[in-house]
Amino acid sequence: QVRLVEVGGGSVEPGGSLILGCAASDRTYADACMAWFRQGSGTEREEVASIHFGVGSVYYGDSVKERFTMSRDIAKNMIYLQMNNLKPEDSGMYTCAARIPAMARSGVACYFALQTGDVNWGQGTQVTVSS
């Protein structure tokens, strides 16, 4: 069981930027799928972006392409989500997730792998975009 802790989040005006971080328990998870999910008020949980931690391959959901960038720091066992040009509809609880072993070898495969199976979840961090 991996423990995930999110950092970052907060409030920002439309068009602004925020960065989220997620720290995994101190091991090197070369064979792991990790992702950011979000859920707004009255909406279903949405997988925003996913990464194969060892390979570094990333996949983005359509709603955040070209605005959000997901990355990872192998030495720190962390993933990040740089969010630019934020919109009110980006508001919600952002939660880090991991599936270990990955059962996948690319970001897009991880995207689907994290929809099923044994997934570990963080506590989440709130992002609010409003003027």
XYZ file of N, CA and C in Angstrom:
393
model
N 0.853 -1.182 0.000
C 0.000 0.000 0.000
C 0.897 1.243 0.000
N 0.720 2.094 -0.972
C 1.516 3.315 -1.059
C 0.720 4.477 -0.472
N 1.416 5.316 0.261
C 0.757 6.501 0.825
C 1.042 7.700 -0.066
N -0.002 8.452 -0.373
C 0.107 9.600 -1.270
C -0.311 10.858 -0.525
N 0.492 11.903 -0.657
C 0.200 13.170 0.011
C 0.283 14.295 -1.000
N -0.831 15.009 -1.174
C -0.859 16.121 -2.120
C -0.444 17.411 -1.435
N 0.183 18.290 -2.225
C 0.524 19.640 -1.775
C 0.148 20.604 -2.884
N -0.071 21.852 -2.486
C -0.450 22.858 -3.461
C -1.943 23.086 -3.431
N -2.465 23.608 -4.503
C -3.877 23.948 -4.561
C -4.109 25.342 -4.018
N -5.385 25.713 -3.944
C -5.731 27.035 -3.447
C -6.703 27.733 -4.377
N -6.741 29.050 -4.258
C -7.677 29.858 -5.058
C -6.912 30.735 -6.031
N -7.468 30.906 -7.205
C -6.825 31.712 -8.239
C -7.910 32.289 -9.139
N -7.609 33.408 -9.785
C -8.549 34.003 -10.721
C -8.456 33.292 -12.074
N -9.515 33.374 -12.859
C -9.460 32.781 -14.208
C -8.264 33.299 -14.989
N -7.623 32.402 -15.699
C -6.415 32.743 -16.431
C -5.142 32.565 -15.636
N -5.278 32.321 -14.358
C -4.111 32.166 -13.496
C -3.529 30.768 -13.553
N -2.508 30.546 -12.723
C -1.797 29.263 -12.709
C -1.648 28.757 -11.288
N -1.591 27.446 -11.168
C -1.297 26.781 -9.908
C -0.481 25.535 -10.210
N 0.254 25.082 -9.214
C 0.970 23.820 -9.356
C 0.624 22.926 -8.174
N 0.336 21.677 -8.487
C 0.063 20.673 -7.468
C 1.210 19.669 -7.429
N 1.468 19.133 -6.257
C 2.467 18.088 -6.114
C 1.884 16.914 -5.356
N 2.412 15.736 -5.611
C 1.973 14.536 -4.906
C 3.206 13.708 -4.572
N 3.411 13.488 -3.283
C 4.550 12.717 -2.819
C 4.110 11.299 -2.487
N 4.827 10.331 -3.032
C 4.548 8.929 -2.734
C 5.482 8.462 -1.614
N 5.058 7.424 -0.894
C 5.889 6.848 0.169
C 7.299 6.585 -0.336
N 8.294 6.720 0.541
C 9.673 6.745 0.065
C 10.183 5.391 -0.406
N 9.800 5.073 -1.635
C 10.355 3.986 -2.419
C 10.401 4.475 -3.849
N 11.134 3.798 -4.686
C 11.176 4.162 -6.091
C 10.204 3.263 -6.850
N 9.152 3.835 -7.337
C 8.127 3.067 -8.018
C 8.344 3.145 -9.518
N 9.288 2.359 -10.020
C 9.563 2.379 -11.453
C 8.385 1.844 -12.242
N 7.666 0.883 -11.680
C 6.542 0.284 -12.382
C 5.248 0.746 -11.723
N 4.901 1.994 -11.970
C 3.699 2.553 -11.367
C 2.982 3.454 -12.358
N 1.682 3.396 -12.320
C 0.848 4.389 -12.987
C 0.414 5.388 -11.929
N 0.528 6.649 -12.237
C 0.056 7.686 -11.328
C -0.766 8.700 -12.111
N -1.678 9.341 -11.420
C -2.580 10.242 -12.130
C -3.144 11.283 -11.186
N -3.683 12.329 -11.780
C -4.481 13.320 -11.080
C -5.924 13.156 -11.526
N -6.803 13.026 -10.553
C -8.239 13.031 -10.781
C -8.796 14.320 -10.180
N -9.956 14.724 -10.658
C -10.615 15.863 -10.031
C -12.121 15.621 -10.029
N -12.761 16.262 -9.070
C -14.218 16.190 -8.987
C -14.741 17.524 -8.513
N -15.558 18.136 -9.368
C -16.169 19.404 -9.016
C -17.513 19.182 -8.358
N -18.101 20.261 -7.899
C -19.406 20.182 -7.254
C -20.452 19.725 -8.261
N -21.100 18.618 -7.967
C -22.146 18.123 -8.842
C -21.658 17.445 -10.109
N -20.374 17.151 -10.173
C -19.846 16.486 -11.367
C -19.231 15.143 -11.001
N -19.069 14.301 -12.000
C -18.437 13.010 -11.775
C -16.918 13.178 -11.695
N -16.268 12.234 -11.047
C -14.817 12.271 -10.972
C -14.232 12.096 -12.371
N -13.253 12.915 -12.672
C -12.635 12.949 -14.002
C -11.136 12.722 -13.868
N -10.602 11.859 -14.694
C -9.160 11.642 -14.712
C -8.550 12.727 -15.583
N -7.721 13.566 -15.008
C -7.192 14.744 -15.690
C -5.954 14.404 -16.509
N -5.019 13.699 -15.900
C -3.766 13.365 -16.565
C -3.151 12.162 -15.875
N -2.425 11.360 -16.651
C -1.815 10.156 -16.096
C -0.401 10.003 -16.623
N 0.416 9.280 -15.860
C 1.810 9.096 -16.229
C 2.276 7.708 -15.821
N 3.107 7.106 -16.667
C 3.825 5.919 -16.222
C 5.086 6.441 -15.558
N 5.221 6.198 -14.262
C 6.258 6.844 -13.478
C 7.657 6.473 -13.943
N 7.862 5.235 -14.331
C 9.186 4.806 -14.756
C 9.527 5.268 -16.160
N 8.581 5.154 -17.076
C 8.815 5.506 -18.476
C 8.750 7.016 -18.683
N 7.869 7.678 -17.956
C 7.707 9.125 -18.100
C 6.697 9.520 -19.151
N 5.992 8.559 -19.700
C 4.986 8.830 -20.735
C 3.720 9.382 -20.085
N 3.197 10.478 -20.650
C 2.063 11.197 -20.067
C 0.878 11.191 -21.023
N -0.306 11.141 -20.470
C -1.543 11.253 -21.253
C -2.450 12.263 -20.571
N -3.087 13.130 -21.375
C -3.963 14.166 -20.841
C -5.396 13.966 -21.289
N -6.317 14.276 -20.412
C -7.705 14.311 -20.800
C -7.957 15.492 -21.721
N -8.978 15.411 -22.545
C -9.239 16.443 -23.552
C -9.463 17.818 -22.942
N -10.044 17.873 -21.764
C -10.406 19.160 -21.175
C -9.201 19.963 -20.699
N -8.028 19.338 -20.578
C -6.875 20.051 -20.035
C -5.685 20.076 -20.983
N -5.811 19.457 -22.133
C -4.693 19.433 -23.080
C -4.246 20.845 -23.416
N -2.947 21.028 -23.502
C -2.299 22.291 -23.850
C -2.422 23.352 -22.762
N -3.042 23.027 -21.637
C -3.091 23.955 -20.503
C -2.379 23.378 -19.278
N -2.466 22.095 -19.098
C -1.872 21.428 -17.947
C -0.662 20.620 -18.391
N 0.332 20.537 -17.505
C 1.521 19.733 -17.762
C 1.807 18.868 -16.547
N 1.900 17.578 -16.783
C 2.208 16.634 -15.708
C 3.655 16.204 -15.837
N 4.335 16.109 -14.705
C 5.728 15.687 -14.717
C 6.010 14.867 -13.465
N 7.208 14.264 -13.454
C 7.569 13.513 -12.264
C 9.040 13.734 -11.922
N 9.349 13.584 -10.640
C 10.710 13.672 -10.134
C 11.024 12.316 -9.500
N 11.816 11.527 -10.209
C 12.099 10.170 -9.752
C 12.819 10.185 -8.416
N 13.778 11.080 -8.253
C 14.575 11.126 -7.028
C 13.716 11.441 -5.806
N 12.683 12.247 -6.002
C 11.824 12.653 -4.888
C 10.544 11.826 -4.792
N 10.343 10.894 -5.729
C 9.096 10.106 -5.760
C 7.877 11.013 -5.774
N 7.933 12.021 -6.619
C 6.827 12.974 -6.690
C 6.337 13.161 -8.119
N 5.079 13.471 -8.235
C 4.520 13.927 -9.499
C 3.990 15.334 -9.292
N 3.904 16.062 -10.401
C 3.449 17.438 -10.352
C 2.397 17.666 -11.435
N 1.567 18.661 -11.208
C 0.609 19.083 -12.218
C 0.672 20.605 -12.296
N 1.283 21.108 -13.354
C 1.327 22.544 -13.604
C 0.062 22.906 -14.363
N -0.740 23.784 -13.793
C -2.025 24.155 -14.386
C -1.980 25.620 -14.794
N -2.094 25.870 -16.087
C -2.068 27.228 -16.624
C -3.407 27.577 -17.256
N -3.633 28.871 -17.419
C -4.871 29.357 -18.039
C -6.089 28.682 -17.402
N -6.132 28.729 -16.098
C -7.205 28.048 -15.378
C -8.557 28.693 -15.644
N -9.577 27.837 -15.666
C -10.944 28.258 -15.922
C -11.817 27.891 -14.719
N -12.935 28.557 -14.547
C -13.816 28.207 -13.419
C -14.203 26.727 -13.413
N -14.365 26.146 -14.581
C -14.737 24.731 -14.641
C -13.608 23.788 -14.237
N -12.411 24.327 -14.011
C -11.311 23.518 -13.480
C -11.391 23.373 -11.964
N -12.299 24.098 -11.335
C -12.429 24.034 -9.882
C -12.851 22.644 -9.433
N -12.346 22.238 -8.276
C -12.732 20.951 -7.726
C -11.683 20.410 -6.787
N -11.951 19.217 -6.282
C -11.002 18.509 -5.436
C -10.095 17.688 -6.344
N -8.817 17.962 -6.278
C -7.835 17.250 -7.077
C -7.167 16.192 -6.195
N -7.205 14.957 -6.691
C -6.699 13.829 -5.912
C -5.659 13.060 -6.715
N -4.592 12.710 -6.030
C -3.525 11.917 -6.619
C -3.870 10.433 -6.484
N -3.544 9.657 -7.510
C -3.835 8.224 -7.481
C -2.643 7.454 -8.027
N -2.506 6.220 -7.563
C -1.411 5.375 -8.030
C -1.877 3.928 -8.133
N -1.369 3.261 -9.137
C -1.610 1.827 -9.286
C -0.240 1.161 -9.412
N 0.039 0.250 -8.455
C 1.328 -0.428 -8.413
C 1.093 -1.915 -8.190
N 1.568 -2.829 -9.074
C 2.295 -2.516 -10.309
C 1.391 -1.855 -11.332
N 2.013 -1.245 -12.322
C 1.277 -0.437 -13.278
C 0.320 -1.242 -14.127
N 0.720 -2.439 -14.545
C -0.053 -3.233 -15.510
C -0.219 -2.425 -16.800
N 0.725 -1.567 -17.110
C 0.681 -0.726 -18.303
C 2.096 -0.214 -18.555
N 2.325 0.289 -19.801
C 3.670 0.758 -20.113
C 3.700 2.129 -20.740
N 2.586 2.845 -20.720
C 2.551 4.179 -21.307
C 1.526 5.017 -20.565
N 1.580 6.315 -20.809
C 0.632 7.207 -20.169
C -0.801 6.889 -20.531
N -1.067 6.630 -21.811
C -2.439 6.351 -22.218
C -2.905 5.014 -21.644
N -2.016 4.028 -21.599
C -2.396 2.749 -20.998
C -2.663 2.916 -19.510
N -1.867 3.762 -18.855
C -2.102 4.045 -17.438
C -3.448 4.726 -17.235
N -3.801 5.622 -18.155
C -5.080 6.325 -18.057
C -6.220 5.327 -17.879
N -6.199 4.268 -18.672
C -7.264 3.270 -18.591
C -7.032 2.300 -17.431
N -5.794 1.981 -17.135
C -5.496 1.071 -16.025
C -5.963 1.641 -14.694
N -5.893 2.954 -14.557
C -6.302 3.592 -13.306
C -7.814 3.695 -13.157
N -8.537 3.324 -14.188
C -10.000 3.321 -14.091
C -10.489 2.036 -13.421
N -9.617 1.053 -13.312
C -9.991 -0.245 -12.741
C -8.863 -0.731 -11.850
N -9.083 -1.801 -11.189
C -8.044 -2.429 -10.400
C -7.850 -1.790 -9.046
N -6.759 -2.153 -8.411
C -6.456 -1.722 -7.060
C -5.700 -0.387 -7.110
N -6.386 0.698 -6.821
C -5.825 2.044 -6.918
C -5.694 2.653 -5.517
N -4.549 3.264 -5.266
C -4.322 3.983 -4.015
C -4.653 5.466 -4.217
N -5.245 6.084 -3.218
C -5.699 7.471 -3.337
C -5.092 8.349 -2.253
N -4.829 9.610 -2.622
C -4.460 10.596 -1.631
C -5.698 11.209 -1.017
N -5.499 12.202 -0.155
C -6.625 12.854 0.522
C -7.251 13.947 -0.330
N -6.504 14.464 -1.290
C -7.041 15.493 -2.162
C -6.669 16.898 -1.708
N -6.681 17.812 -2.676
C -6.438 19.219 -2.387
C -7.386 20.057 -3.247
N -7.932 21.100 -2.668
C -8.961 21.885 -3.332
C -8.349 22.941 -4.240
N -8.922 23.055 -5.425
C -8.564 24.116 -6.370
C -9.838 24.898 -6.676
N -9.764 26.208 -6.513
C -10.916 27.065 -6.783
C -10.503 28.160 -7.746
N -11.212 28.243 -8.854
C -10.934 29.259 -9.870
C -12.154 30.164 -9.966
N -12.003 31.381 -9.526
C -13.129 32.312 -9.562
C -12.606 33.740 -9.514
N -13.458 34.651 -10.002
C -13.103 36.065 -9.966
C -13.811 36.741 -8.807
